């Protein structure tokens, strides 16, 4: 009995010691469970924070994509505006160069015709004066001869009419010469034909210089017909003079229009430097926007890569925790899950940093 009591006492002591050890282990396990629960709560809060950051990053990504689309649209509009301004500048430069060439040609044309017209004018004036004097001398001599011969009053009247007609033609030629000189030196453009009315008038007067035999044998009817012929020629000369005046006026109006157009083109060409400066500013803004867009794209790519890595690490950690729990058994399932969450939290902190 004594041995049994001793053996039961020994068994009771060993059981008590095992019970104390189990209680200590249970207390340690409870403490460990409490710390693991705290870490698990911290890990869950960290995961929530990371999910909130991911949602913020997604919102920033959508905002950046919208701003990127707006910048691309603005870039396309600026490019279209630049092309339109460039085309307009090219057309203005072409028109201005064409107008400059046309003005230079007109100036050369005017200078050539000034020289030519002045030479023909002075030559025709000289011939007209010479032939007018000759005809006047012939007619006056014939009048004196007719007066001396005592002709009848009808022939004398015809000679007087012819004399007055020649004087009127001379006065009209002097008026035309005065008008021609004024219009020539006042207007920049005047076209003179190679067969001018003065030249034809002087030629006709020279051809109409009467010979002494003709003046002696002429009749009053012939004088009347010659007078009517001269009056018709004078009327034709006056009509040609009016047509030349109308041509001169049309040339002057055309020159005024061309001058106004040239001034407009010069004013438009003066605006070209400002347009070019605006285009350069738009180019600089476009390059800056493209650089900013490139930086935003790089940041978005980096954030996307980080998110993908984070998901992969999380899957690997979960797989590793599941495998560890299967190996260790059901007793330590909770502890293994907490350890896995702790490892996940550590990996996430490393990745985020």
PDB file of N, CA and C in Angstrom, residues 212-302:
ATOM      1  N   UNK A 212       1.652 125.779-156.105  1.00  0.00           N
ATOM      2  CA  UNK A 212       1.148 126.998-156.770  1.00  0.00           C
ATOM      3  C   UNK A 212       0.242 126.696-157.950  1.00  0.00           C
ATOM      4  N   UNK A 213       0.571 125.656-158.716  1.00  0.00           N
ATOM      5  CA  UNK A 213      -0.271 125.302-159.854  1.00  0.00           C
ATOM      6  C   UNK A 213      -1.655 124.861-159.400  1.00  0.00           C
ATOM      7  N   UNK A 214      -1.681 124.099-158.294  1.00  0.00           N
ATOM      8  CA  UNK A 214      -2.964 123.619-157.770  1.00  0.00           C
ATOM      9  C   UNK A 214      -3.806 124.766-157.236  1.00  0.00           C
ATOM     10  N   UNK A 215      -3.186 125.727-156.538  1.00  0.00           N
ATOM     11  CA  UNK A 215      -3.940 126.855-155.995  1.00  0.00           C
ATOM     12  C   UNK A 215      -4.462 127.768-157.099  1.00  0.00           C
ATOM     13  N   UNK A 216      -3.781 127.825-158.224  1.00  0.00           N
ATOM     14  CA  UNK A 216      -4.266 128.663-159.327  1.00  0.00           C
ATOM     15  C   UNK A 216      -5.442 128.011-160.042  1.00  0.00           C
ATOM     16  N   UNK A 217      -5.362 126.666-160.178  1.00  0.00           N
ATOM     17  CA  UNK A 217      -6.398 125.982-160.953  1.00  0.00           C
ATOM     18  C   UNK A 217      -7.559 125.487-160.101  1.00  0.00           C
ATOM     19  N   UNK A 218      -7.540 125.712-158.766  1.00  0.00           N
ATOM     20  CA  UNK A 218      -8.592 125.182-157.894  1.00  0.00           C
ATOM     21  C   UNK A 218      -9.845 126.039-158.012  1.00  0.00           C
ATOM     22  N   UNK A 219     -10.982 125.418-157.793  1.00  0.00           N
ATOM     23  CA  UNK A 219     -12.276 126.096-157.867  1.00  0.00           C
ATOM     24  C   UNK A 219     -12.859 126.236-156.468  1.00  0.00           C
ATOM     25  N   UNK A 220     -13.871 127.097-156.284  1.00  0.00           N
ATOM     26  CA  UNK A 220     -14.498 127.218-154.956  1.00  0.00           C
ATOM     27  C   UNK A 220     -15.130 125.917-154.466  1.00  0.00           C
ATOM     28  N   UNK A 221     -15.708 125.108-155.348  1.00  0.00           N
ATOM     29  CA  UNK A 221     -16.270 123.817-154.920  1.00  0.00           C
ATOM     30  C   UNK A 221     -15.198 122.887-154.362  1.00  0.00           C
ATOM     31  N   UNK A 222     -14.041 122.885-155.040  1.00  0.00           N
ATOM     32  CA  UNK A 222     -12.942 122.047-154.543  1.00  0.00           C
ATOM     33  C   UNK A 222     -12.472 122.533-153.188  1.00  0.00           C
ATOM     34  N   UNK A 223     -12.435 123.897-153.035  1.00  0.00           N
ATOM     35  CA  UNK A 223     -12.067 124.429-151.714  1.00  0.00           C
ATOM     36  C   UNK A 223     -13.069 123.998-150.640  1.00  0.00           C
ATOM     37  N   UNK A 224     -14.370 124.014-151.011  1.00  0.00           N
ATOM     38  CA  UNK A 224     -15.384 123.591-150.049  1.00  0.00           C
ATOM     39  C   UNK A 224     -15.200 122.120-149.665  1.00  0.00           C
ATOM     40  N   UNK A 225     -14.948 121.269-150.664  1.00  0.00           N
ATOM     41  CA  UNK A 225     -14.749 119.834-150.368  1.00  0.00           C
ATOM     42  C   UNK A 225     -13.497 119.616-149.522  1.00  0.00           C
ATOM     43  N   UNK A 226     -12.423 120.368-149.837  1.00  0.00           N
ATOM     44  CA  UNK A 226     -11.201 120.244-149.031  1.00  0.00           C
ATOM     45  C   UNK A 226     -11.448 120.713-147.605  1.00  0.00           C
ATOM     46  N   UNK A 227     -12.245 121.795-147.484  1.00  0.00           N
ATOM     47  CA  UNK A 227     -12.565 122.296-146.148  1.00  0.00           C
ATOM     48  C   UNK A 227     -13.373 121.270-145.351  1.00  0.00           C
ATOM     49  N   UNK A 228     -14.369 120.650-146.018  1.00  0.00           N
ATOM     50  CA  UNK A 228     -15.148 119.626-145.325  1.00  0.00           C
ATOM     51  C   UNK A 228     -14.279 118.420-144.941  1.00  0.00           C
ATOM     52  N   UNK A 229     -13.350 118.078-145.835  1.00  0.00           N
ATOM     53  CA  UNK A 229     -12.444 116.962-145.526  1.00  0.00           C
ATOM     54  C   UNK A 229     -11.587 117.276-144.303  1.00  0.00           C
ATOM     55  N   UNK A 230     -11.084 118.514-144.251  1.00  0.00           N
ATOM     56  CA  UNK A 230     -10.259 118.904-143.101  1.00  0.00           C
ATOM     57  C   UNK A 230     -11.087 118.929-141.808  1.00  0.00           C
ATOM     58  N   UNK A 231     -12.351 119.392-141.930  1.00  0.00           N
ATOM     59  CA  UNK A 231     -13.211 119.383-140.746  1.00  0.00           C
ATOM     60  C   UNK A 231     -13.477 117.951-140.261  1.00  0.00           C
ATOM     61  N   UNK A 232     -13.697 117.020-141.213  1.00  0.00           N
ATOM     62  CA  UNK A 232     -13.877 115.616-140.822  1.00  0.00           C
ATOM     63  C   UNK A 232     -12.633 115.039-140.155  1.00  0.00           C
ATOM     64  N   UNK A 233     -11.461 115.379-140.734  1.00  0.00           N
ATOM     65  CA  UNK A 233     -10.224 114.902-140.108  1.00  0.00           C
ATOM     66  C   UNK A 233     -10.056 115.475-138.706  1.00  0.00           C
ATOM     67  N   UNK A 234     -10.420 116.767-138.557  1.00  0.00           N
ATOM     68  CA  UNK A 234     -10.321 117.381-137.233  1.00  0.00           C
ATOM     69  C   UNK A 234     -11.268 116.694-136.236  1.00  0.00           C
ATOM     70  N   UNK A 235     -12.491 116.369-136.682  1.00  0.00           N
ATOM     71  CA  UNK A 235     -13.431 115.672-135.793  1.00  0.00           C
ATOM     72  C   UNK A 235     -12.908 114.287-135.410  1.00  0.00           C
ATOM     73  N   UNK A 236     -12.309 113.581-136.418  1.00  0.00           N
ATOM     74  CA  UNK A 236     -11.743 112.258-136.096  1.00  0.00           C
ATOM     75  C   UNK A 236     -10.594 112.379-135.109  1.00  0.00           C
ATOM     76  N   UNK A 237      -9.785 113.437-135.290  1.00  0.00           N
ATOM     77  CA  UNK A 237      -8.679 113.642-134.341  1.00  0.00           C
ATOM     78  C   UNK A 237      -9.207 113.923-132.933  1.00  0.00           C
ATOM     79  N   UNK A 238     -10.270 114.714-132.861  1.00  0.00           N
ATOM     80  CA  UNK A 238     -10.838 115.009-131.545  1.00  0.00           C
ATOM     81  C   UNK A 238     -11.429 113.748-130.893  1.00  0.00           C
ATOM     82  N   UNK A 239     -12.094 112.900-131.711  1.00  0.00           N
ATOM     83  CA  UNK A 239     -12.633 111.644-131.157  1.00  0.00           C
ATOM     84  C   UNK A 239     -11.510 110.723-130.688  1.00  0.00           C
ATOM     85  N   UNK A 240     -10.429 110.675-131.475  1.00  0.00           N
ATOM     86  CA  UNK A 240      -9.289 109.850-131.047  1.00  0.00           C
ATOM     87  C   UNK A 240      -8.662 110.404-129.772  1.00  0.00           C
ATOM     88  N   UNK A 241      -8.634 111.746-129.688  1.00  0.00           N
ATOM     89  CA  UNK A 241      -8.111 112.360-128.467  1.00  0.00           C
ATOM     90  C   UNK A 241      -8.975 111.993-127.250  1.00  0.00           C
ATOM     91  N   UNK A 242     -10.300 111.999-127.438  1.00  0.00           N
ATOM     92  CA  UNK A 242     -11.186 111.615-126.333  1.00  0.00           C
ATOM     93  C   UNK A 242     -10.987 110.151-125.940  1.00  0.00           C
ATOM     94  N   UNK A 243     -10.814 109.269-126.971  1.00  0.00           N
ATOM     95  CA  UNK A 243     -10.565 107.851-126.650  1.00  0.00           C
ATOM     96  C   UNK A 243      -9.250 107.669-125.911  1.00  0.00           C
ATOM     97  N   UNK A 244      -8.230 108.452-126.318  1.00  0.00           N
ATOM     98  CA  UNK A 244      -6.947 108.363-125.610  1.00  0.00           C
ATOM     99  C   UNK A 244      -7.081 108.858-124.174  1.00  0.00           C
ATOM    100  N   UNK A 245      -7.903 109.894-123.965  1.00  0.00           N
ATOM    101  CA  UNK A 245      -8.140 110.359-122.595  1.00  0.00           C
ATOM    102  C   UNK A 245      -8.842 109.287-121.756  1.00  0.00           C
ATOM    103  N   UNK A 246      -9.820 108.610-122.360  1.00  0.00           N
ATOM    104  CA  UNK A 246     -10.505 107.532-121.620  1.00  0.00           C
ATOM    105  C   UNK A 246      -9.547 106.391-121.290  1.00  0.00           C
ATOM    106  N   UNK A 247      -8.661 106.058-122.261  1.00  0.00           N
ATOM    107  CA  UNK A 247      -7.659 105.007-121.991  1.00  0.00           C
ATOM    108  C   UNK A 247      -6.731 105.435-120.869  1.00  0.00           C
ATOM    109  N   UNK A 248      -6.340 106.715-120.908  1.00  0.00           N
ATOM    110  CA  UNK A 248      -5.466 107.227-119.845  1.00  0.00           C
ATOM    111  C   UNK A 248      -6.145 107.145-118.480  1.00  0.00           C
ATOM    112  N   UNK A 249      -7.452 107.505-118.434  1.00  0.00           N
ATOM    113  CA  UNK A 249      -8.185 107.432-117.162  1.00  0.00           C
ATOM    114  C   UNK A 249      -8.295 105.994-116.656  1.00  0.00           C
ATOM    115  N   UNK A 250      -8.559 105.068-117.604  1.00  0.00           N
ATOM    116  CA  UNK A 250      -8.654 103.655-117.181  1.00  0.00           C
ATOM    117  C   UNK A 250      -7.323 103.145-116.653  1.00  0.00           C
ATOM    118  N   UNK A 251      -6.218 103.550-117.322  1.00  0.00           N
ATOM    119  CA  UNK A 251      -4.893 103.154-116.836  1.00  0.00           C
ATOM    120  C   UNK A 251      -4.616 103.739-115.457  1.00  0.00           C
ATOM    121  N   UNK A 252      -5.019 104.989-115.248  1.00  0.00           N
ATOM    122  CA  UNK A 252      -4.800 105.620-113.939  1.00  0.00           C
ATOM    123  C   UNK A 252      -5.600 104.908-112.848  1.00  0.00           C
ATOM    124  N   UNK A 253      -6.871 104.559-113.154  1.00  0.00           N
ATOM    125  CA  UNK A 253      -7.678 103.826-112.165  1.00  0.00           C
ATOM    126  C   UNK A 253      -7.078 102.463-111.849  1.00  0.00           C
ATOM    127  N   UNK A 254      -6.598 101.775-112.895  1.00  0.00           N
ATOM    128  CA  UNK A 254      -5.979 100.465-112.665  1.00  0.00           C
ATOM    129  C   UNK A 254      -4.726 100.587-111.814  1.00  0.00           C
ATOM    130  N   UNK A 255      -3.942 101.643-112.061  1.00  0.00           N
ATOM    131  CA  UNK A 255      -2.738 101.852-111.255  1.00  0.00           C
ATOM    132  C   UNK A 255      -3.092 102.134-109.796  1.00  0.00           C
ATOM    133  N   UNK A 256      -4.161 102.925-109.585  1.00  0.00           N
ATOM    134  CA  UNK A 256      -4.592 103.206-108.204  1.00  0.00           C
ATOM    135  C   UNK A 256      -5.030 101.921-107.507  1.00  0.00           C
ATOM    136  N   UNK A 257      -5.794 101.079-108.237  1.00  0.00           N
ATOM    137  CA  UNK A 257      -6.231  99.808-107.645  1.00  0.00           C
ATOM    138  C   UNK A 257      -5.047  98.922-107.296  1.00  0.00           C
ATOM    139  N   UNK A 258      -4.079  98.843-108.222  1.00  0.00           N
ATOM    140  CA  UNK A 258      -2.901  98.015-107.955  1.00  0.00           C
ATOM    141  C   UNK A 258      -2.098  98.559-106.782  1.00  0.00           C
ATOM    142  N   UNK A 259      -2.030  99.883-106.658  1.00  0.00           N
ATOM    143  CA  UNK A 259      -1.302 100.475-105.524  1.00  0.00           C
ATOM    144  C   UNK A 259      -1.989 100.153-104.205  1.00  0.00           C
ATOM    145  N   UNK A 260      -3.332 100.254-104.185  1.00  0.00           N
ATOM    146  CA  UNK A 260      -4.073  99.923-102.954  1.00  0.00           C
ATOM    147  C   UNK A 260      -3.891  98.455-102.589  1.00  0.00           C
ATOM    148  N   UNK A 261      -3.948  97.578-103.611  1.00  0.00           N
ATOM    149  CA  UNK A 261      -3.750  96.152-103.345  1.00  0.00           C
ATOM    150  C   UNK A 261      -2.348  95.867-102.834  1.00  0.00           C
ATOM    151  N   UNK A 262      -1.367  96.559-103.399  1.00  0.00           N
ATOM    152  CA  UNK A 262       0.019  96.386-102.942  1.00  0.00           C
ATOM    153  C   UNK A 262       0.173  96.834-101.492  1.00  0.00           C
ATOM    154  N   UNK A 263      -0.480  97.949-101.133  1.00  0.00           N
ATOM    155  CA  UNK A 263      -0.415  98.413 -99.739  1.00  0.00           C
ATOM    156  C   UNK A 263      -1.076  97.408 -98.793  1.00  0.00           C
ATOM    157  N   UNK A 264      -2.209  96.842 -99.223  1.00  0.00           N
ATOM    158  CA  UNK A 264      -2.864  95.832 -98.384  1.00  0.00           C
ATOM    159  C   UNK A 264      -1.970  94.624 -98.177  1.00  0.00           C
ATOM    160  N   UNK A 265      -1.324  94.197 -99.269  1.00  0.00           N
ATOM    161  CA  UNK A 265      -0.437  93.033 -99.153  1.00  0.00           C
ATOM    162  C   UNK A 265       0.771  93.344 -98.277  1.00  0.00           C
ATOM    163  N   UNK A 266       1.273  94.574 -98.363  1.00  0.00           N
ATOM    164  CA  UNK A 266       2.379  94.942 -97.480  1.00  0.00           C
ATOM    165  C   UNK A 266       1.940  94.932 -96.015  1.00  0.00           C
ATOM    166  N   UNK A 267       0.711  95.443 -95.757  1.00  0.00           N
ATOM    167  CA  UNK A 267       0.209  95.414 -94.371  1.00  0.00           C
ATOM    168  C   UNK A 267       0.032  93.978 -93.880  1.00  0.00           C
ATOM    169  N   UNK A 268      -0.481  93.098 -94.758  1.00  0.00           N
ATOM    170  CA  UNK A 268      -0.632  91.699 -94.355  1.00  0.00           C
ATOM    171  C   UNK A 268       0.715  91.030 -94.150  1.00  0.00           C
ATOM    172  N   UNK A 269       1.698  91.362 -94.995  1.00  0.00           N
ATOM    173  CA  UNK A 269       3.033  90.776 -94.811  1.00  0.00           C
ATOM    174  C   UNK A 269       3.699  91.283 -93.537  1.00  0.00           C
ATOM    175  N   UNK A 270       3.334  92.503 -93.084  1.00  0.00           N
ATOM    176  CA  UNK A 270       3.893  92.989 -91.816  1.00  0.00           C
ATOM    177  C   UNK A 270       3.357  92.197 -90.626  1.00  0.00           C
ATOM    178  N   UNK A 271       2.197  91.529 -90.790  1.00  0.00           N
ATOM    179  CA  UNK A 271       1.651  90.700 -89.705  1.00  0.00           C
ATOM    180  C   UNK A 271       2.297  89.325 -89.620  1.00  0.00           C
ATOM    181  N   UNK A 272       3.092  88.957 -90.625  1.00  0.00           N
ATOM    182  CA  UNK A 272       3.690  87.622 -90.638  1.00  0.00           C
ATOM    183  C   UNK A 272       4.637  87.372 -89.469  1.00  0.00           C
ATOM    184  N   UNK A 273       5.509  88.326 -89.047  1.00  0.00           N
ATOM    185  CA  UNK A 273       6.376  88.045 -87.877  1.00  0.00           C
ATOM    186  C   UNK A 273       5.595  87.730 -86.612  1.00  0.00           C
ATOM    187  N   UNK A 274       4.478  88.450 -86.375  1.00  0.00           N
ATOM    188  CA  UNK A 274       3.668  88.152 -85.196  1.00  0.00           C
ATOM    189  C   UNK A 274       3.071  86.751 -85.256  1.00  0.00           C
ATOM    190  N   UNK A 275       2.589  86.366 -86.449  1.00  0.00           N
ATOM    191  CA  UNK A 275       2.041  85.015 -86.596  1.00  0.00           C
ATOM    192  C   UNK A 275       3.114  83.953 -86.393  1.00  0.00           C
ATOM    193  N   UNK A 276       4.318  84.243 -86.893  1.00  0.00           N
ATOM    194  CA  UNK A 276       5.400  83.274 -86.690  1.00  0.00           C
ATOM    195  C   UNK A 276       5.767  83.153 -85.218  1.00  0.00           C
ATOM    196  N   UNK A 277       5.758  84.285 -84.487  1.00  0.00           N
ATOM    197  CA  UNK A 277       6.043  84.230 -83.041  1.00  0.00           C
ATOM    198  C   UNK A 277       4.971  83.417 -82.312  1.00  0.00           C
ATOM    199  N   UNK A 278       3.700  83.619 -82.691  1.00  0.00           N
ATOM    200  CA  UNK A 278       2.628  82.834 -82.070  1.00  0.00           C
ATOM    201  C   UNK A 278       2.781  81.344 -82.364  1.00  0.00           C
ATOM    202  N   UNK A 279       3.197  81.029 -83.601  1.00  0.00           N
ATOM    203  CA  UNK A 279       3.415  79.627 -83.942  1.00  0.00           C
ATOM    204  C   UNK A 279       4.551  79.019 -83.124  1.00  0.00           C
ATOM    205  N   UNK A 280       5.624  79.788 -82.926  1.00  0.00           N
ATOM    206  CA  UNK A 280       6.732  79.293 -82.102  1.00  0.00           C
ATOM    207  C   UNK A 280       6.282  79.060 -80.660  1.00  0.00           C
ATOM    208  N   UNK A 281       5.454  79.996 -80.130  1.00  0.00           N
ATOM    209  CA  UNK A 281       4.943  79.815 -78.763  1.00  0.00           C
ATOM    210  C   UNK A 281       4.067  78.560 -78.667  1.00  0.00           C
ATOM    211  N   UNK A 282       3.224  78.347 -79.682  1.00  0.00           N
ATOM    212  CA  UNK A 282       2.395  77.140 -79.690  1.00  0.00           C
ATOM    213  C   UNK A 282       3.240  75.874 -79.776  1.00  0.00           C
ATOM    214  N   UNK A 283       4.318  75.947 -80.558  1.00  0.00           N
ATOM    215  CA  UNK A 283       5.210  74.781 -80.629  1.00  0.00           C
ATOM    216  C   UNK A 283       5.855  74.482 -79.281  1.00  0.00           C
ATOM    217  N   UNK A 284       6.303  75.548 -78.592  1.00  0.00           N
ATOM    218  CA  UNK A 284       6.910  75.330 -77.279  1.00  0.00           C
ATOM    219  C   UNK A 284       5.895  74.747 -76.288  1.00  0.00           C
ATOM    220  N   UNK A 285       4.668  75.290 -76.292  1.00  0.00           N
ATOM    221  CA  UNK A 285       3.632  74.748 -75.408  1.00  0.00           C
ATOM    222  C   UNK A 285       3.330  73.289 -75.738  1.00  0.00           C
ATOM    223  N   UNK A 286       3.307  72.974 -77.024  1.00  0.00           N
ATOM    224  CA  UNK A 286       3.037  71.603 -77.436  1.00  0.00           C
ATOM    225  C   UNK A 286       4.141  70.661 -76.983  1.00  0.00           C
ATOM    226  N   UNK A 287       5.402  71.081 -77.128  1.00  0.00           N
ATOM    227  CA  UNK A 287       6.517  70.236 -76.687  1.00  0.00           C
ATOM    228  C   UNK A 287       6.484  70.028 -75.169  1.00  0.00           C
ATOM    229  N   UNK A 288       6.159  71.111 -74.412  1.00  0.00           N
ATOM    230  CA  UNK A 288       6.065  70.969 -72.952  1.00  0.00           C
ATOM    231  C   UNK A 288       4.933  70.016 -72.564  1.00  0.00           C
ATOM    232  N   UNK A 289       3.785  70.136 -73.250  1.00  0.00           N
ATOM    233  CA  UNK A 289       2.664  69.228 -72.955  1.00  0.00           C
ATOM    234  C   UNK A 289       3.020  67.783 -73.282  1.00  0.00           C
ATOM    235  N   UNK A 290       3.746  67.578 -74.393  1.00  0.00           N
ATOM    236  CA  UNK A 290       4.161  66.220 -74.746  1.00  0.00           C
ATOM    237  C   UNK A 290       5.126  65.645 -73.715  1.00  0.00           C
ATOM    238  N   UNK A 291       6.061  66.471 -73.233  1.00  0.00           N
ATOM    239  CA  UNK A 291       6.968  65.998 -72.187  1.00  0.00           C
ATOM    240  C   UNK A 291       6.205  65.625 -70.917  1.00  0.00           C
ATOM    241  N   UNK A 292       5.245  66.483 -70.518  1.00  0.00           N
ATOM    242  CA  UNK A 292       4.440  66.176 -69.332  1.00  0.00           C
ATOM    243  C   UNK A 292       3.632  64.898 -69.521  1.00  0.00           C
ATOM    244  N   UNK A 293       3.083  64.720 -70.708  1.00  0.00           N
ATOM    245  CA  UNK A 293       2.340  63.499 -70.997  1.00  0.00           C
ATOM    246  C   UNK A 293       3.237  62.271 -70.931  1.00  0.00           C
ATOM    247  N   UNK A 294       4.465  62.395 -71.426  1.00  0.00           N
ATOM    248  CA  UNK A 294       5.397  61.271 -71.343  1.00  0.00           C
ATOM    249  C   UNK A 294       5.734  60.909 -69.904  1.00  0.00           C
ATOM    250  N   UNK A 295       5.969  61.940 -69.075  1.00  0.00           N
ATOM    251  CA  UNK A 295       6.248  61.669 -67.662  1.00  0.00           C
ATOM    252  C   UNK A 295       5.055  61.001 -66.974  1.00  0.00           C
ATOM    253  N   UNK A 296       3.837  61.491 -67.257  1.00  0.00           N
ATOM    254  CA  UNK A 296       2.639  60.878 -66.658  1.00  0.00           C
ATOM    255  C   UNK A 296       2.478  59.426 -67.108  1.00  0.00           C
ATOM    256  N   UNK A 297       2.756  59.160 -68.395  1.00  0.00           N
ATOM    257  CA  UNK A 297       2.674  57.781 -68.881  1.00  0.00           C
ATOM    258  C   UNK A 297       3.676  56.880 -68.171  1.00  0.00           C
ATOM    259  N   UNK A 298       4.904  57.383 -67.971  1.00  0.00           N
ATOM    260  CA  UNK A 298       5.908  56.586 -67.262  1.00  0.00           C
ATOM    261  C   UNK A 298       5.478  56.294 -65.827  1.00  0.00           C
ATOM    262  N   UNK A 299       4.947  57.327 -65.137  1.00  0.00           N
ATOM    263  CA  UNK A 299       4.485  57.103 -63.766  1.00  0.00           C
ATOM    264  C   UNK A 299       3.339  56.094 -63.712  1.00  0.00           C
ATOM    265  N   UNK A 300       2.414  56.191 -64.668  1.00  0.00           N
ATOM    266  CA  UNK A 300       1.310  55.231 -64.703  1.00  0.00           C
ATOM    267  C   UNK A 300       1.800  53.813 -64.957  1.00  0.00           C
ATOM    268  N   UNK A 301       2.768  53.669 -65.851  1.00  0.00           N
ATOM    269  CA  UNK A 301       3.325  52.339 -66.108  1.00  0.00           C
ATOM    270  C   UNK A 301       4.007  51.775 -64.867  1.00  0.00           C
ATOM    271  N   UNK A 302       4.765  52.633 -64.157  1.00  0.00           N
ATOM    272  CA  UNK A 302       5.421  52.166 -62.933  1.00  0.00           C
ATOM    273  C   UNK A 302       4.402  51.753 -61.869  1.00  0.00           C
TER     274      UNK A 302
END
